């Protein structure tokens, strides 16, 4: 969120040109950032006893560095400011990578996941599907300094990142939908995502 906001709060390159790009996107992102700050406080202070430290061993540092390096290499130039174009792309890549620790925890828990966690992962997939759809329609508007004449690598990086996120969640989605159809959305017990075992 912070990477994306560093670009969208004061630059218009990655925002829709209609009225929603004027303030709606920024307001939603700022509210989301506030919610994330509140949730981090809850997790790290108030509900610290619920943290599963023994299962949370996913190596995030190399992934974060990789996201920034990939963003520096593959960014578009919609803002005509390489730093902020890179930060926007890094925000996208980090958003894709954010699902990996959750899937790691599911795998470490032998494929069992609490219902609310599974709903959260499913909403992330729907969000990425909608974002990918938007980027698909905006692909002709995205520009970059091409490495190969006639090939817009930024569009392929953006669409590829969305596709990778959906691919990572595809197996989870199968077991999630199966559980929802068999027990409904109100189930409070664990959902078995045997795909990760």
PDB file of C-alpha atoms in Angstrom:
ATOM      1  CA  UNK A   1       0.000   0.000   0.000  1.00  0.00           C
ATOM      2  CA  UNK A   2       2.738   2.440   0.907  1.00  0.00           C
ATOM      3  CA  UNK A   3       4.571   1.801  -2.368  1.00  0.00           C
ATOM      4  CA  UNK A   4       1.398   2.349  -4.358  1.00  0.00           C
ATOM      5  CA  UNK A   5       0.402   5.426  -2.364  1.00  0.00           C
ATOM      6  CA  UNK A   6       3.837   6.980  -2.911  1.00  0.00           C
ATOM      7  CA  UNK A   7       2.902   7.082  -6.571  1.00  0.00           C
ATOM      8  CA  UNK A   8      -0.854   7.611  -6.606  1.00  0.00           C
ATOM      9  CA  UNK A   9      -1.180  10.311  -3.940  1.00  0.00           C
ATOM     10  CA  UNK A  10       0.419  12.973  -6.085  1.00  0.00           C
ATOM     11  CA  UNK A  11       0.955  11.459  -9.551  1.00  0.00           C
ATOM     12  CA  UNK A  12      -1.752  10.340 -11.980  1.00  0.00           C
ATOM     13  CA  UNK A  13       0.074   7.799 -14.145  1.00  0.00           C
ATOM     14  CA  UNK A  14      -1.533   4.657 -12.716  1.00  0.00           C
ATOM     15  CA  UNK A  15      -4.972   6.063 -11.969  1.00  0.00           C
ATOM     16  CA  UNK A  16      -8.085   5.954 -14.146  1.00  0.00           C
ATOM     17  CA  UNK A  17      -8.663   9.142 -16.100  1.00  0.00           C
ATOM     18  CA  UNK A  18     -12.340   9.338 -15.053  1.00  0.00           C
ATOM     19  CA  UNK A  19     -13.602  10.814 -11.776  1.00  0.00           C
ATOM     20  CA  UNK A  20     -12.726   7.682  -9.742  1.00  0.00           C
ATOM     21  CA  UNK A  21      -9.058   8.438 -10.311  1.00  0.00           C
ATOM     22  CA  UNK A  22      -9.379  11.863  -8.713  1.00  0.00           C
ATOM     23  CA  UNK A  23      -9.782  10.799  -5.077  1.00  0.00           C
ATOM     24  CA  UNK A  24     -11.621   7.482  -4.691  1.00  0.00           C
ATOM     25  CA  UNK A  25      -8.611   5.217  -5.199  1.00  0.00           C
ATOM     26  CA  UNK A  26      -6.449   7.254  -2.846  1.00  0.00           C
ATOM     27  CA  UNK A  27      -9.130   7.377  -0.131  1.00  0.00           C
ATOM     28  CA  UNK A  28      -9.643   3.607  -0.303  1.00  0.00           C
ATOM     29  CA  UNK A  29      -5.882   3.000  -0.107  1.00  0.00           C
ATOM     30  CA  UNK A  30      -5.450   5.400   2.824  1.00  0.00           C
ATOM     31  CA  UNK A  31      -8.334   3.746   4.678  1.00  0.00           C
ATOM     32  CA  UNK A  32      -6.819   0.344   3.921  1.00  0.00           C
ATOM     33  CA  UNK A  33      -3.471   1.512   5.271  1.00  0.00           C
ATOM     34  CA  UNK A  34      -5.200   2.659   8.475  1.00  0.00           C
ATOM     35  CA  UNK A  35      -6.894  -0.728   8.815  1.00  0.00           C
ATOM     36  CA  UNK A  36      -3.573  -2.509   8.253  1.00  0.00           C
ATOM     37  CA  UNK A  37      -1.936  -0.371  10.956  1.00  0.00           C
ATOM     38  CA  UNK A  38      -4.771  -1.219  13.368  1.00  0.00           C
ATOM     39  CA  UNK A  39      -4.563  -4.936  12.538  1.00  0.00           C
ATOM     40  CA  UNK A  40      -0.785  -4.947  12.981  1.00  0.00           C
ATOM     41  CA  UNK A  41      -1.250  -3.381  16.403  1.00  0.00           C
ATOM     42  CA  UNK A  42      -3.835  -6.029  17.267  1.00  0.00           C
ATOM     43  CA  UNK A  43      -1.642  -8.903  16.066  1.00  0.00           C
ATOM     44  CA  UNK A  44       1.632  -7.659  17.529  1.00  0.00           C
ATOM     45  CA  UNK A  45       0.281  -6.313  20.830  1.00  0.00           C
ATOM     46  CA  UNK A  46      -3.249  -7.248  21.847  1.00  0.00           C
ATOM     47  CA  UNK A  47      -3.523 -10.749  20.319  1.00  0.00           C
ATOM     48  CA  UNK A  48       0.151 -11.708  20.380  1.00  0.00           C
ATOM     49  CA  UNK A  49      -0.679 -15.004  22.109  1.00  0.00           C
ATOM     50  CA  UNK A  50      -2.478 -16.212  18.962  1.00  0.00           C
ATOM     51  CA  UNK A  51       0.630 -15.815  16.778  1.00  0.00           C
ATOM     52  CA  UNK A  52       1.864 -19.134  15.393  1.00  0.00           C
ATOM     53  CA  UNK A  53       5.598 -18.368  15.480  1.00  0.00           C
ATOM     54  CA  UNK A  54       6.619 -21.998  15.061  1.00  0.00           C
ATOM     55  CA  UNK A  55       4.740 -22.196  11.743  1.00  0.00           C
ATOM     56  CA  UNK A  56       5.596 -18.710  10.470  1.00  0.00           C
ATOM     57  CA  UNK A  57       9.006 -19.447   9.000  1.00  0.00           C
ATOM     58  CA  UNK A  58       8.599 -18.234   5.414  1.00  0.00           C
ATOM     59  CA  UNK A  59      11.740 -16.333   4.268  1.00  0.00           C
ATOM     60  CA  UNK A  60      10.265 -12.961   3.289  1.00  0.00           C
ATOM     61  CA  UNK A  61      13.439 -10.821   3.075  1.00  0.00           C
ATOM     62  CA  UNK A  62      14.791 -12.371  -0.140  1.00  0.00           C
ATOM     63  CA  UNK A  63      11.326 -12.181  -1.672  1.00  0.00           C
ATOM     64  CA  UNK A  64      10.975  -8.481  -0.790  1.00  0.00           C
ATOM     65  CA  UNK A  65      14.391  -7.714  -2.276  1.00  0.00           C
ATOM     66  CA  UNK A  66      13.456  -9.715  -5.380  1.00  0.00           C
ATOM     67  CA  UNK A  67      10.228  -7.740  -5.760  1.00  0.00           C
ATOM     68  CA  UNK A  68      12.109  -4.431  -5.679  1.00  0.00           C
ATOM     69  CA  UNK A  69      14.786  -5.655  -8.118  1.00  0.00           C
ATOM     70  CA  UNK A  70      12.150  -6.980 -10.528  1.00  0.00           C
ATOM     71  CA  UNK A  71      10.228  -3.715 -10.219  1.00  0.00           C
ATOM     72  CA  UNK A  72      13.357  -1.692 -11.012  1.00  0.00           C
ATOM     73  CA  UNK A  73      13.908  -3.775 -14.134  1.00  0.00           C
ATOM     74  CA  UNK A  74      10.319  -4.132 -15.354  1.00  0.00           C
ATOM     75  CA  UNK A  75       8.562  -0.902 -14.352  1.00  0.00           C
ATOM     76  CA  UNK A  76       6.400   1.056 -16.756  1.00  0.00           C
ATOM     77  CA  UNK A  77       6.831   4.792 -17.257  1.00  0.00           C
ATOM     78  CA  UNK A  78       3.326   6.083 -16.696  1.00  0.00           C
ATOM     79  CA  UNK A  79       4.547   8.711 -14.215  1.00  0.00           C
ATOM     80  CA  UNK A  80       7.744   9.507 -16.160  1.00  0.00           C
ATOM     81  CA  UNK A  81       9.562   9.301 -12.821  1.00  0.00           C
ATOM     82  CA  UNK A  82      11.569   6.074 -12.547  1.00  0.00           C
ATOM     83  CA  UNK A  83      11.609   6.015  -8.741  1.00  0.00           C
ATOM     84  CA  UNK A  84       7.837   6.283  -8.405  1.00  0.00           C
ATOM     85  CA  UNK A  85       7.197   3.973 -11.354  1.00  0.00           C
ATOM     86  CA  UNK A  86       9.443   1.425  -9.633  1.00  0.00           C
ATOM     87  CA  UNK A  87       7.645   1.899  -6.304  1.00  0.00           C
ATOM     88  CA  UNK A  88       4.258   1.362  -7.951  1.00  0.00           C
ATOM     89  CA  UNK A  89       5.479  -1.836  -9.631  1.00  0.00           C
ATOM     90  CA  UNK A  90       7.114  -2.996  -6.373  1.00  0.00           C
ATOM     91  CA  UNK A  91       3.759  -2.472  -4.641  1.00  0.00           C
ATOM     92  CA  UNK A  92       2.127  -4.726  -7.218  1.00  0.00           C
ATOM     93  CA  UNK A  93       4.790  -7.422  -6.864  1.00  0.00           C
ATOM     94  CA  UNK A  94       4.693  -7.238  -3.061  1.00  0.00           C
ATOM     95  CA  UNK A  95       0.908  -7.598  -3.179  1.00  0.00           C
ATOM     96  CA  UNK A  96       1.345 -10.784  -5.179  1.00  0.00           C
ATOM     97  CA  UNK A  97       4.029 -12.070  -2.803  1.00  0.00           C
ATOM     98  CA  UNK A  98       1.852 -11.313   0.239  1.00  0.00           C
ATOM     99  CA  UNK A  99      -0.137 -14.495  -0.310  1.00  0.00           C
ATOM    100  CA  UNK A 100       2.916 -16.743   0.006  1.00  0.00           C
ATOM    101  CA  UNK A 101       3.272 -16.585   3.815  1.00  0.00           C
ATOM    102  CA  UNK A 102      -0.413 -17.458   4.182  1.00  0.00           C
ATOM    103  CA  UNK A 103      -0.083 -20.429   1.850  1.00  0.00           C
ATOM    104  CA  UNK A 104       3.097 -21.429   3.716  1.00  0.00           C
ATOM    105  CA  UNK A 105       1.162 -21.455   6.991  1.00  0.00           C
ATOM    106  CA  UNK A 106      -1.583 -23.550   5.398  1.00  0.00           C
ATOM    107  CA  UNK A 107       1.028 -26.027   4.184  1.00  0.00           C
ATOM    108  CA  UNK A 108       2.715 -26.132   7.611  1.00  0.00           C
ATOM    109  CA  UNK A 109      -0.684 -26.820   9.208  1.00  0.00           C
ATOM    110  CA  UNK A 110      -1.061 -29.937   7.029  1.00  0.00           C
ATOM    111  CA  UNK A 111      -3.522 -28.269   4.692  1.00  0.00           C
ATOM    112  CA  UNK A 112      -5.987 -27.210   7.389  1.00  0.00           C
ATOM    113  CA  UNK A 113      -6.986 -23.579   7.585  1.00  0.00           C
ATOM    114  CA  UNK A 114      -9.448 -21.690   9.742  1.00  0.00           C
ATOM    115  CA  UNK A 115     -12.593 -20.608   7.934  1.00  0.00           C
ATOM    116  CA  UNK A 116     -11.968 -16.860   8.340  1.00  0.00           C
ATOM    117  CA  UNK A 117      -8.412 -17.191   7.043  1.00  0.00           C
ATOM    118  CA  UNK A 118      -9.679 -19.103   4.034  1.00  0.00           C
ATOM    119  CA  UNK A 119     -12.292 -16.418   3.358  1.00  0.00           C
ATOM    120  CA  UNK A 120      -9.525 -13.799   3.492  1.00  0.00           C
ATOM    121  CA  UNK A 121      -7.387 -15.725   0.976  1.00  0.00           C
ATOM    122  CA  UNK A 122     -10.417 -16.147  -1.287  1.00  0.00           C
ATOM    123  CA  UNK A 123     -11.154 -12.405  -1.181  1.00  0.00           C
ATOM    124  CA  UNK A 124      -7.515 -11.741  -2.111  1.00  0.00           C
ATOM    125  CA  UNK A 125      -8.017 -13.935  -5.184  1.00  0.00           C
ATOM    126  CA  UNK A 126     -11.187 -12.078  -6.180  1.00  0.00           C
ATOM    127  CA  UNK A 127      -9.393  -8.772  -5.668  1.00  0.00           C
ATOM    128  CA  UNK A 128      -6.534  -9.860  -7.931  1.00  0.00           C
ATOM    129  CA  UNK A 129      -9.011 -11.114 -10.528  1.00  0.00           C
ATOM    130  CA  UNK A 130     -10.703  -7.696 -10.612  1.00  0.00           C
ATOM    131  CA  UNK A 131      -7.381  -5.859 -10.656  1.00  0.00           C
ATOM    132  CA  UNK A 132      -6.124  -8.110 -13.445  1.00  0.00           C
ATOM    133  CA  UNK A 133      -9.293  -7.468 -15.429  1.00  0.00           C
ATOM    134  CA  UNK A 134      -8.763  -3.718 -15.057  1.00  0.00           C
ATOM    135  CA  UNK A 135      -5.128  -4.019 -16.130  1.00  0.00           C
ATOM    136  CA  UNK A 136      -6.126  -6.185 -19.102  1.00  0.00           C
ATOM    137  CA  UNK A 137      -8.437  -3.431 -20.318  1.00  0.00           C
ATOM    138  CA  UNK A 138      -5.782  -0.774 -19.625  1.00  0.00           C
ATOM    139  CA  UNK A 139      -2.944  -2.703 -21.267  1.00  0.00           C
ATOM    140  CA  UNK A 140      -2.894  -0.510 -24.372  1.00  0.00           C
ATOM    141  CA  UNK A 141      -2.553   2.594 -22.207  1.00  0.00           C
ATOM    142  CA  UNK A 142       0.477   1.317 -20.270  1.00  0.00           C
ATOM    143  CA  UNK A 143       3.801   2.430 -21.675  1.00  0.00           C
ATOM    144  CA  UNK A 144       7.455   1.740 -20.987  1.00  0.00           C
ATOM    145  CA  UNK A 145      10.876   2.141 -22.515  1.00  0.00           C
ATOM    146  CA  UNK A 146      11.001  -1.221 -24.310  1.00  0.00           C
ATOM    147  CA  UNK A 147      14.048  -3.465 -24.106  1.00  0.00           C
ATOM    148  CA  UNK A 148      12.997  -5.138 -27.348  1.00  0.00           C
ATOM    149  CA  UNK A 149      11.478  -2.920 -30.012  1.00  0.00           C
ATOM    150  CA  UNK A 150       7.722  -3.434 -30.213  1.00  0.00           C
ATOM    151  CA  UNK A 151       7.435  -5.394 -26.957  1.00  0.00           C
ATOM    152  CA  UNK A 152       5.965  -3.676 -23.909  1.00  0.00           C
ATOM    153  CA  UNK A 153       7.602  -5.652 -21.082  1.00  0.00           C
ATOM    154  CA  UNK A 154       5.756  -3.688 -18.379  1.00  0.00           C
ATOM    155  CA  UNK A 155       2.353  -4.907 -19.575  1.00  0.00           C
ATOM    156  CA  UNK A 156       3.583  -8.500 -19.605  1.00  0.00           C
ATOM    157  CA  UNK A 157       5.079  -8.080 -16.116  1.00  0.00           C
ATOM    158  CA  UNK A 158       1.844  -6.621 -14.724  1.00  0.00           C
ATOM    159  CA  UNK A 159      -0.440  -9.190 -16.346  1.00  0.00           C
ATOM    160  CA  UNK A 160       2.006 -11.999 -15.545  1.00  0.00           C
ATOM    161  CA  UNK A 161       2.064 -10.983 -11.886  1.00  0.00           C
ATOM    162  CA  UNK A 162      -1.724 -11.119 -11.756  1.00  0.00           C
ATOM    163  CA  UNK A 163      -1.751 -14.504 -13.495  1.00  0.00           C
ATOM    164  CA  UNK A 164       0.921 -15.845 -11.119  1.00  0.00           C
ATOM    165  CA  UNK A 165      -1.127 -14.759  -8.114  1.00  0.00           C
ATOM    166  CA  UNK A 166      -4.209 -16.539  -9.448  1.00  0.00           C
ATOM    167  CA  UNK A 167      -2.130 -19.610 -10.273  1.00  0.00           C
ATOM    168  CA  UNK A 168      -0.756 -19.701  -6.718  1.00  0.00           C
ATOM    169  CA  UNK A 169      -4.296 -19.559  -5.363  1.00  0.00           C
ATOM    170  CA  UNK A 170      -5.860 -21.878  -7.951  1.00  0.00           C
ATOM    171  CA  UNK A 171      -5.433 -25.101  -6.009  1.00  0.00           C
ATOM    172  CA  UNK A 172      -6.539 -23.409  -2.801  1.00  0.00           C
ATOM    173  CA  UNK A 173      -9.615 -22.039  -4.623  1.00  0.00           C
ATOM    174  CA  UNK A 174     -10.678 -25.546  -5.665  1.00  0.00           C
ATOM    175  CA  UNK A 175     -10.723 -26.810  -2.071  1.00  0.00           C
ATOM    176  CA  UNK A 176     -12.249 -23.568  -0.809  1.00  0.00           C
ATOM    177  CA  UNK A 177     -15.169 -23.716  -3.264  1.00  0.00           C
ATOM    178  CA  UNK A 178     -15.617 -27.410  -2.530  1.00  0.00           C
ATOM    179  CA  UNK A 179     -15.846 -26.690   1.225  1.00  0.00           C
ATOM    180  CA  UNK A 180     -18.243 -23.773   0.718  1.00  0.00           C
ATOM    181  CA  UNK A 181     -20.591 -25.861  -1.412  1.00  0.00           C
ATOM    182  CA  UNK A 182     -20.541 -28.735   1.049  1.00  0.00           C
ATOM    183  CA  UNK A 183     -20.804 -26.728   4.314  1.00  0.00           C
ATOM    184  CA  UNK A 184     -21.708 -23.148   3.389  1.00  0.00           C
ATOM    185  CA  UNK A 185     -20.119 -19.808   4.237  1.00  0.00           C
ATOM    186  CA  UNK A 186     -21.145 -19.962   7.882  1.00  0.00           C
ATOM    187  CA  UNK A 187     -18.920 -22.915   8.752  1.00  0.00           C
ATOM    188  CA  UNK A 188     -16.745 -22.042  11.735  1.00  0.00           C
ATOM    189  CA  UNK A 189     -14.571 -25.118  11.708  1.00  0.00           C
ATOM    190  CA  UNK A 190     -11.439 -25.673   9.694  1.00  0.00           C
ATOM    191  CA  UNK A 191     -11.448 -26.069   5.946  1.00  0.00           C
ATOM    192  CA  UNK A 192      -9.317 -28.929   4.630  1.00  0.00           C
ATOM    193  CA  UNK A 193      -7.082 -27.731   1.795  1.00  0.00           C
ATOM    194  CA  UNK A 194      -5.405 -31.052   1.165  1.00  0.00           C
ATOM    195  CA  UNK A 195      -3.734 -29.583  -1.895  1.00  0.00           C
ATOM    196  CA  UNK A 196      -0.777 -28.326   0.127  1.00  0.00           C
ATOM    197  CA  UNK A 197       0.064 -31.542   1.954  1.00  0.00           C
TER     198      UNK A 197
END
